[in-house]
């Protein structure tokens, strides 16, 4: 089974909402929603990968991020290790540079947005810090 190390950012705005992005391109997860990010290259730290992915996917420059949680998830054909970061400061307005839709949503309604299975455990943790 293939294994991927991934960094994902939880961008939070001043209204207490978080940014989720639509998965595009083929594959089994097309049309689902996720926290933006991507694979960590062998020569990168998780935070370096996050900064690179946010620039590539959203056109933003990472200014302030703190590690939030780490989790492991097994899919039928792959396993992932994900480091999630809370992102509270960035440069530029996020845009879907890869053709993906973006949504700012309250943490209380995250479960209504068909998130990737690996992202689901994050919802409860976010709701705890927001309560």
mmCIF file of N, CA, C and O in Angstrom, residues 34-111:
data_model
loop_
_atom_site.group_PDB
_atom_site.id
_atom_site.type_symbol
_atom_site.label_atom_id
_atom_site.label_comp_id
_atom_site.label_asym_id
_atom_site.label_seq_id
_atom_site.Cartn_x
_atom_site.Cartn_y
_atom_site.Cartn_z
ATOM 1 N N UNK A 34 -11.957 19.397 1.230
ATOM 2 C CA UNK A 34 -10.796 19.141 2.083
ATOM 3 C C UNK A 34 -10.221 20.449 2.584
ATOM 4 O O UNK A 34 -10.561 21.528 2.099
ATOM 5 N N UNK A 35 -9.329 20.316 3.555
ATOM 6 C CA UNK A 35 -8.512 21.450 3.961
ATOM 7 C C UNK A 35 -7.363 21.526 2.961
ATOM 8 O O UNK A 35 -6.791 20.504 2.603
ATOM 9 N N UNK A 36 -7.022 22.717 2.469
ATOM 10 C CA UNK A 36 -5.994 22.806 1.429
ATOM 11 C C UNK A 36 -4.624 22.346 1.920
ATOM 12 O O UNK A 36 -4.284 22.514 3.083
ATOM 13 N N UNK A 37 -3.876 21.789 1.005
ATOM 14 C CA UNK A 37 -2.530 21.312 1.308
ATOM 15 C C UNK A 37 -2.125 20.255 0.306
ATOM 16 O O UNK A 37 -2.719 20.154 -0.771
ATOM 17 N N UNK A 38 -1.129 19.468 0.661
ATOM 18 C CA UNK A 38 -0.685 18.427 -0.256
ATOM 19 C C UNK A 38 0.507 17.665 0.280
ATOM 20 O O UNK A 38 0.893 17.812 1.441
ATOM 21 N N UNK A 39 1.075 16.855 -0.606
ATOM 22 C CA UNK A 39 2.162 15.957 -0.228
ATOM 23 C C UNK A 39 3.412 16.728 0.197
ATOM 24 O O UNK A 39 3.756 17.757 -0.370
ATOM 25 N N UNK A 40 4.097 16.149 1.178
ATOM 26 C CA UNK A 40 5.361 16.691 1.662
ATOM 27 C C UNK A 40 6.482 16.020 0.871
ATOM 28 O O UNK A 40 6.583 14.789 0.849
ATOM 29 N N UNK A 41 7.301 16.823 0.205
ATOM 30 C CA UNK A 41 8.443 16.281 -0.550
ATOM 31 C C UNK A 41 9.523 15.816 0.426
ATOM 32 O O UNK A 41 9.587 16.266 1.576
ATOM 33 N N UNK A 42 10.378 14.924 -0.040
ATOM 34 C CA UNK A 42 11.386 14.326 0.836
ATOM 35 C C UNK A 42 12.364 15.349 1.399
ATOM 36 O O UNK A 42 12.958 15.123 2.452
ATOM 37 N N UNK A 43 12.536 16.483 0.735
ATOM 38 C CA UNK A 43 13.477 17.499 1.214
ATOM 39 C C UNK A 43 12.792 18.658 1.938
ATOM 40 O O UNK A 43 13.397 19.698 2.146
ATOM 41 N N UNK A 44 11.528 18.476 2.334
ATOM 42 C CA UNK A 44 10.765 19.542 2.980
ATOM 43 C C UNK A 44 10.340 19.153 4.387
ATOM 44 O O UNK A 44 10.097 17.978 4.667
ATOM 45 N N UNK A 45 10.165 20.172 5.227
ATOM 46 C CA UNK A 45 9.461 19.960 6.482
ATOM 47 C C UNK A 45 7.969 20.088 6.177
ATOM 48 O O UNK A 45 7.582 20.581 5.106
ATOM 49 N N UNK A 46 7.146 19.699 7.118
ATOM 50 C CA UNK A 46 5.695 19.816 6.916
ATOM 51 C C UNK A 46 5.300 21.281 6.714
ATOM 52 O O UNK A 46 4.479 21.596 5.848
ATOM 53 N N UNK A 47 5.895 22.188 7.475
ATOM 54 C CA UNK A 47 5.538 23.601 7.333
ATOM 55 C C UNK A 47 6.009 24.167 5.988
ATOM 56 O O UNK A 47 5.309 24.967 5.370
ATOM 57 N N UNK A 48 7.176 23.746 5.510
ATOM 58 C CA UNK A 48 7.642 24.187 4.189
ATOM 59 C C UNK A 48 6.689 23.689 3.096
ATOM 60 O O UNK A 48 6.356 24.420 2.164
ATOM 61 N N UNK A 49 6.264 22.434 3.207
ATOM 62 C CA UNK A 49 5.330 21.876 2.223
ATOM 63 C C UNK A 49 4.009 22.634 2.252
ATOM 64 O O UNK A 49 3.429 22.933 1.203
ATOM 65 N N UNK A 50 3.539 22.951 3.458
ATOM 66 C CA UNK A 50 2.290 23.700 3.575
ATOM 67 C C UNK A 50 2.415 25.056 2.881
ATOM 68 O O UNK A 50 1.532 25.443 2.108
ATOM 69 N N UNK A 51 3.497 25.766 3.139
ATOM 70 C CA UNK A 51 3.689 27.080 2.519
ATOM 71 C C UNK A 51 3.707 26.948 0.995
ATOM 72 O O UNK A 51 3.056 27.732 0.283
ATOM 73 N N UNK A 52 4.415 25.955 0.474
ATOM 74 C CA UNK A 52 4.487 25.753 -0.974
ATOM 75 C C UNK A 52 3.119 25.415 -1.550
ATOM 76 O O UNK A 52 2.688 25.989 -2.551
ATOM 77 N N UNK A 53 2.403 24.493 -0.915
ATOM 78 C CA UNK A 53 1.094 24.075 -1.418
ATOM 79 C C UNK A 53 0.079 25.216 -1.385
ATOM 80 O O UNK A 53 -0.712 25.370 -2.309
ATOM 81 N N UNK A 54 0.100 26.018 -0.333
ATOM 82 C CA UNK A 54 -0.847 27.138 -0.254
ATOM 83 C C UNK A 54 -0.571 28.176 -1.334
ATOM 84 O O UNK A 54 -1.494 28.783 -1.866
ATOM 85 N N UNK A 55 0.698 28.356 -1.666
ATOM 86 C CA UNK A 55 1.046 29.262 -2.758
ATOM 87 C C UNK A 55 0.574 28.691 -4.091
ATOM 88 O O UNK A 55 -0.044 29.397 -4.894
ATOM 89 N N UNK A 56 0.840 27.394 -4.326
ATOM 90 C CA UNK A 56 0.464 26.765 -5.595
ATOM 91 C C UNK A 56 -1.044 26.676 -5.778
ATOM 92 O O UNK A 56 -1.555 26.927 -6.867
ATOM 93 N N UNK A 57 -1.758 26.288 -4.727
ATOM 94 C CA UNK A 57 -3.200 26.053 -4.833
ATOM 95 C C UNK A 57 -4.042 27.311 -4.688
ATOM 96 O O UNK A 57 -5.086 27.445 -5.334
ATOM 97 N N UNK A 58 -3.611 28.213 -3.786
ATOM 98 C CA UNK A 58 -4.459 29.349 -3.420
ATOM 99 C C UNK A 58 -3.849 30.712 -3.717
ATOM 100 O O UNK A 58 -4.524 31.727 -3.572
ATOM 101 N N UNK A 59 -2.559 30.751 -4.094
ATOM 102 C CA UNK A 59 -1.910 32.021 -4.389
ATOM 103 C C UNK A 59 -1.655 32.880 -3.169
ATOM 104 O O UNK A 59 -1.568 34.101 -3.276
ATOM 105 N N UNK A 60 -1.534 32.255 -1.993
ATOM 106 C CA UNK A 60 -1.302 33.030 -0.773
ATOM 107 C C UNK A 60 0.091 32.742 -0.220
ATOM 108 O O UNK A 60 0.668 31.687 -0.470
ATOM 109 N N UNK A 61 0.598 33.703 0.517
ATOM 110 C CA UNK A 61 1.869 33.534 1.207
ATOM 111 C C UNK A 61 1.619 33.280 2.681
ATOM 112 O O UNK A 61 0.934 34.049 3.345
ATOM 113 N N UNK A 62 2.154 32.196 3.191
ATOM 114 C CA UNK A 62 1.961 31.820 4.594
ATOM 115 C C UNK A 62 2.762 32.759 5.489
ATOM 116 O O UNK A 62 3.954 32.946 5.287
ATOM 117 N N UNK A 63 2.090 33.355 6.475
ATOM 118 C CA UNK A 63 2.781 34.226 7.430
ATOM 119 C C UNK A 63 2.796 33.663 8.840
ATOM 120 O O UNK A 63 3.754 33.866 9.567
ATOM 121 N N UNK A 64 1.718 32.991 9.254
ATOM 122 C CA UNK A 64 1.655 32.478 10.626
ATOM 123 C C UNK A 64 0.872 31.175 10.655
ATOM 124 O O UNK A 64 -0.302 31.157 10.280
ATOM 125 N N UNK A 65 1.548 30.103 11.067
ATOM 126 C CA UNK A 65 0.893 28.799 11.194
ATOM 127 C C UNK A 65 1.429 28.091 12.421
ATOM 128 O O UNK A 65 2.610 28.212 12.747
ATOM 129 N N UNK A 66 0.557 27.363 13.096
ATOM 130 C CA UNK A 66 0.980 26.570 14.251
ATOM 131 C C UNK A 66 0.436 25.152 14.095
ATOM 132 O O UNK A 66 -0.688 24.951 13.619
ATOM 133 N N UNK A 67 1.257 24.169 14.489
ATOM 134 C CA UNK A 67 0.843 22.777 14.360
ATOM 135 C C UNK A 67 -0.389 22.542 15.221
ATOM 136 O O UNK A 67 -0.447 22.957 16.372
ATOM 137 N N UNK A 68 -1.377 21.893 14.654
ATOM 138 C CA UNK A 68 -2.652 21.663 15.341
ATOM 139 C C UNK A 68 -2.827 20.205 15.728
ATOM 140 O O UNK A 68 -3.139 19.888 16.866
ATOM 141 N N UNK A 69 -2.652 19.299 14.783
ATOM 142 C CA UNK A 69 -2.777 17.877 15.103
ATOM 143 C C UNK A 69 -2.166 17.024 14.006
ATOM 144 O O UNK A 69 -1.967 17.483 12.885
ATOM 145 N N UNK A 70 -1.858 15.797 14.364
ATOM 146 C CA UNK A 70 -1.324 14.810 13.427
ATOM 147 C C UNK A 70 -2.269 13.621 13.456
ATOM 148 O O UNK A 70 -2.734 13.218 14.516
ATOM 149 N N UNK A 71 -2.555 13.072 12.280
ATOM 150 C CA UNK A 71 -3.357 11.852 12.264
ATOM 151 C C UNK A 71 -2.934 10.949 11.122
ATOM 152 O O UNK A 71 -2.307 11.381 10.163
ATOM 153 N N UNK A 72 -3.271 9.692 11.277
ATOM 154 C CA UNK A 72 -3.008 8.667 10.262
ATOM 155 C C UNK A 72 -4.365 8.161 9.789
ATOM 156 O O UNK A 72 -5.289 8.006 10.583
ATOM 157 N N UNK A 73 -4.463 7.889 8.477
ATOM 158 C CA UNK A 73 -5.714 7.362 7.934
ATOM 159 C C UNK A 73 -5.397 6.371 6.822
ATOM 160 O O UNK A 73 -4.545 6.632 5.979
ATOM 161 N N UNK A 74 -6.085 5.242 6.850
ATOM 162 C CA UNK A 74 -5.934 4.232 5.806
ATOM 163 C C UNK A 74 -7.150 4.263 4.893
ATOM 164 O O UNK A 74 -8.285 4.136 5.358
ATOM 165 N N UNK A 75 -6.881 4.445 3.602
ATOM 166 C CA UNK A 75 -7.901 4.289 2.565
ATOM 167 C C UNK A 75 -7.721 2.897 1.978
ATOM 168 O O UNK A 75 -6.782 2.176 2.331
ATOM 169 N N UNK A 76 -8.589 2.501 1.062
ATOM 170 C CA UNK A 76 -8.496 1.175 0.459
ATOM 171 C C UNK A 76 -7.176 0.979 -0.286
ATOM 172 O O UNK A 76 -6.609 -0.111 -0.267
ATOM 173 N N UNK A 77 -6.674 2.042 -0.912
ATOM 174 C CA UNK A 77 -5.488 1.899 -1.764
ATOM 175 C C UNK A 77 -4.262 2.670 -1.281
ATOM 176 O O UNK A 77 -3.227 2.658 -1.922
ATOM 177 N N UNK A 78 -4.358 3.394 -0.161
ATOM 178 C CA UNK A 78 -3.246 4.200 0.312
ATOM 179 C C UNK A 78 -3.426 4.528 1.784
ATOM 180 O O UNK A 78 -4.530 4.469 2.313
ATOM 181 N N UNK A 79 -2.315 4.873 2.404
ATOM 182 C CA UNK A 79 -2.388 5.391 3.770
ATOM 183 C C UNK A 79 -1.775 6.786 3.753
ATOM 184 O O UNK A 79 -0.880 7.085 2.955
ATOM 185 N N UNK A 80 -2.291 7.640 4.624
ATOM 186 C CA UNK A 80 -1.791 9.004 4.715
ATOM 187 C C UNK A 80 -1.468 9.361 6.156
ATOM 188 O O UNK A 80 -2.147 8.915 7.082
ATOM 189 N N UNK A 81 -0.407 10.124 6.323
ATOM 190 C CA UNK A 81 -0.067 10.767 7.589
ATOM 191 C C UNK A 81 -0.247 12.249 7.338
ATOM 192 O O UNK A 81 0.378 12.792 6.414
ATOM 193 N N UNK A 82 -1.090 12.891 8.124
ATOM 194 C CA UNK A 82 -1.388 14.303 7.859
ATOM 195 C C UNK A 82 -1.035 15.156 9.072
ATOM 196 O O UNK A 82 -1.439 14.852 10.196
ATOM 197 N N UNK A 83 -0.267 16.207 8.808
ATOM 198 C CA UNK A 83 -0.015 17.228 9.814
ATOM 199 C C UNK A 83 -0.886 18.424 9.467
ATOM 200 O O UNK A 83 -0.759 19.001 8.381
ATOM 201 N N UNK A 84 -1.785 18.756 10.386
ATOM 202 C CA UNK A 84 -2.693 19.891 10.207
ATOM 203 C C UNK A 84 -2.136 21.101 10.954
ATOM 204 O O UNK A 84 -1.668 20.977 12.087
ATOM 205 N N UNK A 85 -2.216 22.242 10.299
ATOM 206 C CA UNK A 85 -1.742 23.500 10.878
ATOM 207 C C UNK A 85 -2.884 24.502 10.917
ATOM 208 O O UNK A 85 -3.642 24.616 9.955
ATOM 209 N N UNK A 86 -2.976 25.249 12.020
ATOM 210 C CA UNK A 86 -3.883 26.392 12.078
ATOM 211 C C UNK A 86 -3.163 27.561 11.422
ATOM 212 O O UNK A 86 -2.015 27.871 11.772
ATOM 213 N N UNK A 87 -3.813 28.175 10.457
ATOM 214 C CA UNK A 87 -3.215 29.282 9.714
ATOM 215 C C UNK A 87 -4.039 30.528 10.015
ATOM 216 O O UNK A 87 -5.210 30.609 9.662
ATOM 217 N N UNK A 88 -3.409 31.477 10.694
ATOM 218 C CA UNK A 88 -4.112 32.680 11.119
ATOM 219 C C UNK A 88 -3.665 33.937 10.391
ATOM 220 O O UNK A 88 -4.291 34.984 10.533
ATOM 221 N N UNK A 89 -2.586 33.851 9.608
ATOM 222 C CA UNK A 89 -2.130 35.033 8.872
ATOM 223 C C UNK A 89 -1.499 34.605 7.561
ATOM 224 O O UNK A 89 -0.712 33.663 7.511
ATOM 225 N N UNK A 90 -1.896 35.311 6.491
ATOM 226 C CA UNK A 90 -1.359 35.028 5.166
ATOM 227 C C UNK A 90 -1.446 36.295 4.327
ATOM 228 O O UNK A 90 -2.162 37.234 4.671
ATOM 229 N N UNK A 91 -0.681 36.305 3.247
ATOM 230 C CA UNK A 91 -0.699 37.411 2.295
ATOM 231 C C UNK A 91 -1.588 37.038 1.114
ATOM 232 O O UNK A 91 -1.581 35.889 0.677
ATOM 233 N N UNK A 92 -2.305 38.012 0.589
ATOM 234 C CA UNK A 92 -3.189 37.877 -0.580
ATOM 235 C C UNK A 92 -4.507 37.207 -0.214
ATOM 236 O O UNK A 92 -4.643 36.602 0.854
ATOM 237 N N UNK A 93 -5.457 37.309 -1.107
ATOM 238 C CA UNK A 93 -6.777 36.694 -0.928
ATOM 239 C C UNK A 93 -6.753 35.303 -1.558
ATOM 240 O O UNK A 93 -6.337 35.159 -2.706
ATOM 241 N N UNK A 94 -7.166 34.262 -0.828
ATOM 242 C CA UNK A 94 -7.159 32.912 -1.412
ATOM 243 C C UNK A 94 -8.028 32.834 -2.670
ATOM 244 O O UNK A 94 -9.134 33.383 -2.715
ATOM 245 N N UNK A 95 -7.505 32.152 -3.685
ATOM 246 C CA UNK A 95 -8.218 31.943 -4.942
ATOM 247 C C UNK A 95 -7.976 30.507 -5.405
ATOM 248 O O UNK A 95 -6.922 29.931 -5.118
ATOM 249 N N UNK A 96 -8.916 29.934 -6.115
ATOM 250 C CA UNK A 96 -8.791 28.565 -6.605
ATOM 251 C C UNK A 96 -7.944 28.508 -7.871
ATOM 252 O O UNK A 96 -8.484 28.459 -8.977
ATOM 253 N N UNK A 97 -6.625 28.486 -7.727
ATOM 254 C CA UNK A 97 -5.727 28.545 -8.874
ATOM 255 C C UNK A 97 -5.735 27.266 -9.713
ATOM 256 O O UNK A 97 -5.240 27.268 -10.833
ATOM 257 N N UNK A 98 -6.274 26.174 -9.162
ATOM 258 C CA UNK A 98 -6.329 24.907 -9.902
ATOM 259 C C UNK A 98 -7.751 24.604 -10.368
ATOM 260 O O UNK A 98 -8.080 23.468 -10.676
ATOM 261 N N UNK A 99 -8.596 25.639 -10.385
ATOM 262 C CA UNK A 99 -9.972 25.466 -10.834
ATOM 263 C C UNK A 99 -10.924 24.963 -9.760
ATOM 264 O O UNK A 99 -12.089 24.691 -10.030
ATOM 265 N N UNK A 100 -10.450 24.844 -8.536
ATOM 266 C CA UNK A 100 -11.282 24.344 -7.446
ATOM 267 C C UNK A 100 -12.128 25.454 -6.837
ATOM 268 O O UNK A 100 -11.742 26.606 -6.826
ATOM 269 N N UNK A 101 -13.294 25.067 -6.341
ATOM 270 C CA UNK A 101 -14.131 26.005 -5.599
ATOM 271 C C UNK A 101 -13.594 26.137 -4.177
ATOM 272 O O UNK A 101 -12.998 25.207 -3.637
ATOM 273 N N UNK A 102 -13.836 27.297 -3.588
ATOM 274 C CA UNK A 102 -13.465 27.561 -2.200
ATOM 275 C C UNK A 102 -14.728 27.904 -1.430
ATOM 276 O O UNK A 102 -15.624 28.535 -1.966
ATOM 277 N N UNK A 103 -14.765 27.502 -0.165
ATOM 278 C CA UNK A 103 -15.887 27.867 0.710
ATOM 279 C C UNK A 103 -15.350 28.233 2.088
ATOM 280 O O UNK A 103 -14.542 27.510 2.665
ATOM 281 N N UNK A 104 -15.845 29.340 2.607
ATOM 282 C CA UNK A 104 -15.588 29.701 3.999
ATOM 283 C C UNK A 104 -16.794 29.223 4.799
ATOM 284 O O UNK A 104 -17.918 29.632 4.517
ATOM 285 N N UNK A 105 -16.577 28.353 5.775
ATOM 286 C CA UNK A 105 -17.692 27.781 6.536
ATOM 287 C C UNK A 105 -17.415 27.845 8.042
ATOM 288 O O UNK A 105 -16.268 27.802 8.471
ATOM 289 N N UNK A 106 -18.489 27.970 8.782
ATOM 290 C CA UNK A 106 -18.378 27.913 10.250
ATOM 291 C C UNK A 106 -17.990 26.494 10.657
ATOM 292 O O UNK A 106 -18.434 25.523 10.039
ATOM 293 N N UNK A 107 -17.213 26.374 11.712
ATOM 294 C CA UNK A 107 -16.800 25.034 12.146
ATOM 295 C C UNK A 107 -18.011 24.180 12.521
ATOM 296 O O UNK A 107 -17.993 22.968 12.331
ATOM 297 N N UNK A 108 -19.061 24.814 13.018
ATOM 298 C CA UNK A 108 -20.258 24.057 13.408
ATOM 299 C C UNK A 108 -20.915 23.363 12.222
ATOM 300 O O UNK A 108 -21.614 22.362 12.400
ATOM 301 N N UNK A 109 -20.686 23.862 11.002
ATOM 302 C CA UNK A 109 -21.335 23.254 9.838
ATOM 303 C C UNK A 109 -20.367 22.456 8.948
ATOM 304 O O UNK A 109 -20.752 22.020 7.862
ATOM 305 N N UNK A 110 -19.144 22.254 9.398
ATOM 306 C CA UNK A 110 -18.168 21.507 8.583
ATOM 307 C C UNK A 110 -18.659 20.112 8.208
ATOM 308 O O UNK A 110 -18.422 19.641 7.097
ATOM 309 N N UNK A 111 -19.342 19.449 9.124
ATOM 310 C CA UNK A 111 -19.799 18.074 8.872
ATOM 311 C C UNK A 111 -20.817 18.002 7.733
ATOM 312 O O UNK A 111 -21.063 16.926 7.191
#
